[in-house]
Structures are given as structure tokens and as C-alpha cells.
mmCIF file of C-alpha atoms in Angstrom:
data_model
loop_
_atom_site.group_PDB
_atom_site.id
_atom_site.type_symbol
_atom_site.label_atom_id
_atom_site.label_comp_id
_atom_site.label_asym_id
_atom_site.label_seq_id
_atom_site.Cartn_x
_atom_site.Cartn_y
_atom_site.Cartn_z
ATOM 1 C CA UNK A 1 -0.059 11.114 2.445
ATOM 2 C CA UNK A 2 -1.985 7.442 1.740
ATOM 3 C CA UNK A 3 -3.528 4.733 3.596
ATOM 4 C CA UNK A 4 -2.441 1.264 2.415
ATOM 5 C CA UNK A 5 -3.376 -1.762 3.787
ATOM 6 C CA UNK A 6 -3.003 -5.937 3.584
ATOM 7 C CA UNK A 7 -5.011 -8.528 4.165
ATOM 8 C CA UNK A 8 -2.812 -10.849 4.434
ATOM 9 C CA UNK A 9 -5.227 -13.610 4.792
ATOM 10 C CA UNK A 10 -7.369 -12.850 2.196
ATOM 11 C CA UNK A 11 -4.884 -12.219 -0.341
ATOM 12 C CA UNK A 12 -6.156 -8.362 -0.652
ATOM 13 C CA UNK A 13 -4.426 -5.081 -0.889
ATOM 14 C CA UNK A 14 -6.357 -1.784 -0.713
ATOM 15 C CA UNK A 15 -5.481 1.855 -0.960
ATOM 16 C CA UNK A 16 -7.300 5.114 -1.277
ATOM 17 C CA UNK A 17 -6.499 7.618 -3.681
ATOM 18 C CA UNK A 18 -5.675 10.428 -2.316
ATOM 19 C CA UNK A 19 -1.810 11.749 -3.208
ATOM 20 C CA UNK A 20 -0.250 14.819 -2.552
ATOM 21 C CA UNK A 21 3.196 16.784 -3.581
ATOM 22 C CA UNK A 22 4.122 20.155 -2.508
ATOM 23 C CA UNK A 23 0.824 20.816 -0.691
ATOM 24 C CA UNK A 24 -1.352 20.064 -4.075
ATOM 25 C CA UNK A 25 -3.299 17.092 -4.949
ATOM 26 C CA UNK A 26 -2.022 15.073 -7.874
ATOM 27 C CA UNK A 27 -3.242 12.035 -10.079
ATOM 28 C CA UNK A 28 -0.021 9.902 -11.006
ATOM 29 C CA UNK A 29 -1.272 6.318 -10.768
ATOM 30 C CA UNK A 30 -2.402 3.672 -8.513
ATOM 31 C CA UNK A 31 -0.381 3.103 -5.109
ATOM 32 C CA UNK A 32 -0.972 -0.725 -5.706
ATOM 33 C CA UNK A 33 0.463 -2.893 -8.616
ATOM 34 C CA UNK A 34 -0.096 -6.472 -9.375
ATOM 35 C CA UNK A 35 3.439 -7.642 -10.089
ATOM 36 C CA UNK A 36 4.578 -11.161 -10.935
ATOM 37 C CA UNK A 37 6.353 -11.126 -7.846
ATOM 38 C CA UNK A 38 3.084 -10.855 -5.842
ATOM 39 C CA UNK A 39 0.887 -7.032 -4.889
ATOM 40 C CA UNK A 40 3.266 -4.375 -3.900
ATOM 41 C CA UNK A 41 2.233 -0.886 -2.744
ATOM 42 C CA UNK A 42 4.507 1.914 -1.467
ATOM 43 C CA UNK A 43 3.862 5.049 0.646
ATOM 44 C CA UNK A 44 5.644 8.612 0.185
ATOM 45 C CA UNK A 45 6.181 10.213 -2.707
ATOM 46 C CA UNK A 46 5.051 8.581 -5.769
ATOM 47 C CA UNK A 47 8.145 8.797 -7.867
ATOM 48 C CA UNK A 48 10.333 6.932 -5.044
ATOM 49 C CA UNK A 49 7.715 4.367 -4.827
ATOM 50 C CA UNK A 50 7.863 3.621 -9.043
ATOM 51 C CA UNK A 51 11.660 3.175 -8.440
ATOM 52 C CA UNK A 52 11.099 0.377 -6.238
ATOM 53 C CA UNK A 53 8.686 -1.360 -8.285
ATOM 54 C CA UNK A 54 10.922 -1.133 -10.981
ATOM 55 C CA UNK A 55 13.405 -2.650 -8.783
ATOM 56 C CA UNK A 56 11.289 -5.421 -7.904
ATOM 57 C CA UNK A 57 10.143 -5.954 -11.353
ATOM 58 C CA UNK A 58 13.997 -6.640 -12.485
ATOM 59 C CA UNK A 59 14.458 -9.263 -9.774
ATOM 60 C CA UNK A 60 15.331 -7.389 -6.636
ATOM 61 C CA UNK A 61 18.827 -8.176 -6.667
ATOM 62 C CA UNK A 62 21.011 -6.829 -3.708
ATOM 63 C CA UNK A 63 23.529 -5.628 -5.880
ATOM 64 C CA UNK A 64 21.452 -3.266 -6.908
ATOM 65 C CA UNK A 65 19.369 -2.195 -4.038
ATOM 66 C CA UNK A 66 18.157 1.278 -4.377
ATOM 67 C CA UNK A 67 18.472 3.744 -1.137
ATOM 68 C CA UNK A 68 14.682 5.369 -1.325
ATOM 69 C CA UNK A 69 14.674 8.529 0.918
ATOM 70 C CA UNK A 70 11.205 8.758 2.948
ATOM 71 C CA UNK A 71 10.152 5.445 1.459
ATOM 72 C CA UNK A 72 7.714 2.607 3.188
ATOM 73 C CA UNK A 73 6.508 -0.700 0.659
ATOM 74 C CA UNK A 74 4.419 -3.322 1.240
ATOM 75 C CA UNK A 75 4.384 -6.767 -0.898
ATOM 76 C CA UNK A 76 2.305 -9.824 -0.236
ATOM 77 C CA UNK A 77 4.271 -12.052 -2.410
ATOM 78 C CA UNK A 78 2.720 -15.453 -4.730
ATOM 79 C CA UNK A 79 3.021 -17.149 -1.536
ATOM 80 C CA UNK A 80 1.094 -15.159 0.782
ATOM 81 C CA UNK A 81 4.042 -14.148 3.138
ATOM 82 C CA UNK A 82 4.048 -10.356 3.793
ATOM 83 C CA UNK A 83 7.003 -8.149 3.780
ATOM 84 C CA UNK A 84 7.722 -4.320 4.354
ATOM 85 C CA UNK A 85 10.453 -2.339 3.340
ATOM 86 C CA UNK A 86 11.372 0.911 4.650
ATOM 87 C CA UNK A 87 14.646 2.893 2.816
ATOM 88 C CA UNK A 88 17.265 0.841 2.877
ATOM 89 C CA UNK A 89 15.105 -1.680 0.676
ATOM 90 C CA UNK A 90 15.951 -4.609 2.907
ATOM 91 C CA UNK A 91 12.500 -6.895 2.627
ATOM 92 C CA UNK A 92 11.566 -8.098 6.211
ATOM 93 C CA UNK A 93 8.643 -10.532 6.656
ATOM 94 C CA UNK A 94 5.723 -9.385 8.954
ATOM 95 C CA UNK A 95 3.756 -12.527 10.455
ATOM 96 C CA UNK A 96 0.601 -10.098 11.023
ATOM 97 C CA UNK A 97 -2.748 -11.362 9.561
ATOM 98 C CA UNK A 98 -2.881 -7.781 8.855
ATOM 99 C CA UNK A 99 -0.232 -4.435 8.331
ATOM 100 C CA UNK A 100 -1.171 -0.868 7.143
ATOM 101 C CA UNK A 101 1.048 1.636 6.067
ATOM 102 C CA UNK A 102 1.015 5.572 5.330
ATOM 103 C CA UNK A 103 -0.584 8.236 7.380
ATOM 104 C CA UNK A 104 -3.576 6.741 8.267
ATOM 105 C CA UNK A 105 -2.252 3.681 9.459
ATOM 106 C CA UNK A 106 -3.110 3.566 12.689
ATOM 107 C CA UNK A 107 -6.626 4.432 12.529
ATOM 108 C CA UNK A 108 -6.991 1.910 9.693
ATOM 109 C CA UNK A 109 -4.898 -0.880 12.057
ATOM 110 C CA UNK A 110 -7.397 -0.194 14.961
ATOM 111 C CA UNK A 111 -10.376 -0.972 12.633
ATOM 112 C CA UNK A 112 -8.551 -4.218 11.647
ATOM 113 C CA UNK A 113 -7.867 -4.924 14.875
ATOM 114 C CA UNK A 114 -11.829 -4.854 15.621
ATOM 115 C CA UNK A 115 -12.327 -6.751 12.883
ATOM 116 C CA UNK A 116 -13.546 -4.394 10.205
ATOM 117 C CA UNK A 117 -12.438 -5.197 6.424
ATOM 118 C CA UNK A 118 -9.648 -3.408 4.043
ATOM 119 C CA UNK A 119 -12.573 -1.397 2.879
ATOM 120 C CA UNK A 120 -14.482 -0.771 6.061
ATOM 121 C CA UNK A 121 -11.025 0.145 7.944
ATOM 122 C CA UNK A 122 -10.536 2.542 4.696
ATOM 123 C CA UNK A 123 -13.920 4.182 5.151
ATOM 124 C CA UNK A 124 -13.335 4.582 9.222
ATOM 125 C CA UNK A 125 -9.615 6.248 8.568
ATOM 126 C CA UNK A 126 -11.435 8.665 6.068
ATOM 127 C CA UNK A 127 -12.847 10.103 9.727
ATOM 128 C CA UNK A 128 -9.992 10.686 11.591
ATOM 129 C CA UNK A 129 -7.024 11.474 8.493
ATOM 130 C CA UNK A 130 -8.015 14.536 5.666
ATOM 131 C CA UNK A 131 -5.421 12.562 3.613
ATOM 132 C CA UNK A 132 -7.002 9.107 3.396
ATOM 133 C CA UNK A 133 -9.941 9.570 0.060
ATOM 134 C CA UNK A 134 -12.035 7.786 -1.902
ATOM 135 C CA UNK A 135 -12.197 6.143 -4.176
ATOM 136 C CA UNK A 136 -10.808 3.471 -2.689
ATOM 137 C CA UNK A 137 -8.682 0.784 -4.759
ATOM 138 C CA UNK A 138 -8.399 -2.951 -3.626
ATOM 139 C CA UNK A 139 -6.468 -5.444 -5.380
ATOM 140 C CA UNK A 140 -6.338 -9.930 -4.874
ATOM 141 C CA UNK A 141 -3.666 -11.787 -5.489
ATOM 142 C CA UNK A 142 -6.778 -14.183 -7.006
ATOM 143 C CA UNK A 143 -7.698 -11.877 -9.824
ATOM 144 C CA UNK A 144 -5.715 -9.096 -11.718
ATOM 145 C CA UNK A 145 -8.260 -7.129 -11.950
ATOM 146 C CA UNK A 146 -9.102 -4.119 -9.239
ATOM 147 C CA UNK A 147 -11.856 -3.644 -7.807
ATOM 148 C CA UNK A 148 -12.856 0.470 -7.516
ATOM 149 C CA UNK A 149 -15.222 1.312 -4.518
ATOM 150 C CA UNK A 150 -16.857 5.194 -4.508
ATOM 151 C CA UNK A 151 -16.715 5.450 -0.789
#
């Protein structure tokens, strides 16, 4: 259960904190890495997600695509082109200014879509989805270091 969402034309990434397994809340690390490949952030269970990222962070080669049950990833690569994978691990470029992911995606989309921020479309999902939390974690492709926002 997360809310992640890009900014594509701002070069930002932001995520809540808020992860589950088996019912019970549980701290395993940020949803949202700065990779030399570009920001990546997955939804679903956090293990999953670590296995693509190591994937990425070896080069991403086809021949060794992972199959990642229950799996959804976002990366806004160097360039600033977005792309989402789902399972298969097959990256597919979105052309939205703007793409959210997890189970508050939709409320956070319709925020975008009237023109809130990353952060303000977090704070309006924490509303309407129990599993979207603060603190809320937003990264730029402009500086490595996240910024950490309460609520």
C-alpha cells in the first residue's frame, strides 16, 4: 500500500511512507532511490521492488529480466523521459507531465490534474486512502539529497 508520484516536469519524485506486509506496518527503506540511471520508485511489496533496483543498477539487460509478481516501478531517467514497468519488467515510456502509482493513485492523479504539487496531491490522498502517510519523501533529479516533509 503507497502513493508514488512524478513530476515529470520538474524532475521530482515523491512518496509517503507508509508500508505494510501481512496486515502490519513495517520500516524497510525508502520507496524512492536516486540511481545513476535516473529516480526509480516501485509499488508492492518492498522486497520485489529492491530486486528491480538491483536489476536496474546492473544495467537492465533483457537477458536477465526479472518476472516481479504484483510489481509496478516508476523511473524518470537522466533525461527526463518517464517510464513504468509493471511485472514483466518491460520499461514503457509515459508522455504524461505527470503519473502516480500505488493505491492512492488516483486521488493523488486528480490533485495533479487540478494542478496541485507532488506534495499537495500527497497531503489530499492522505484524505481519501488510510494507506497513503506522512512523512512524505520527495526526491530531484537536481540534487541527491531528499527532501523529508512532516505532513
Amino acid at each position: 500500500m503507497t502513493t508514488i508520484l512524478c513530476d515529470v516536469v520538474h524532475g521530482l519524485m515523491a512518496a509517503d511512507s507508509y508500508q505494510e506486509q501481512d496486515s502490519r506496518w513495517i520500516d524497510v527503506g525508502p520507496k524512492i532511490a536516486s540511481l545513476e540511471c535516473g529516480l526509480v520508485a516501485h509499488a508492492g511489496y518492498h522486497d520485489i521492488g529492491l530486486l528491480w533496483r538491483a536489476w536496474l543498477e546492473q544495467g537492465a539487460l533483457a537477458a536477465d529480466r526479472p518476472a516481479l509478481p504484483d510489481f509496478g516501478g516508476l523511473q524518470l531517467d537522466r533525461k527526463g523521459q518517464l517510464w513504468v514497468y509493471t511485472s514483466a519488467c518491460v520499461p514503457m515510456p509515459l508522455t504524461h507531465p505527470w503519473y502516480a502509482l500505488g493505491s492512492g493513485s488516483d486521488y493523488a492523479m486528480a490533485a495533479l490534474y487540478c494542478g496541485r504539487s507532488i506534495l499537495e496531491a500527497l497531503r489530499v490522498t492522505t484524505h481519501f486512502n488510510v494507506y497513503t502517510r506522512p512523512p512524505f519523501i520527495v526526491y530531484s533529479l537536481k540534487d541527491p539529497d531528499p527532501m523529508i516533509y512532516e505532513a
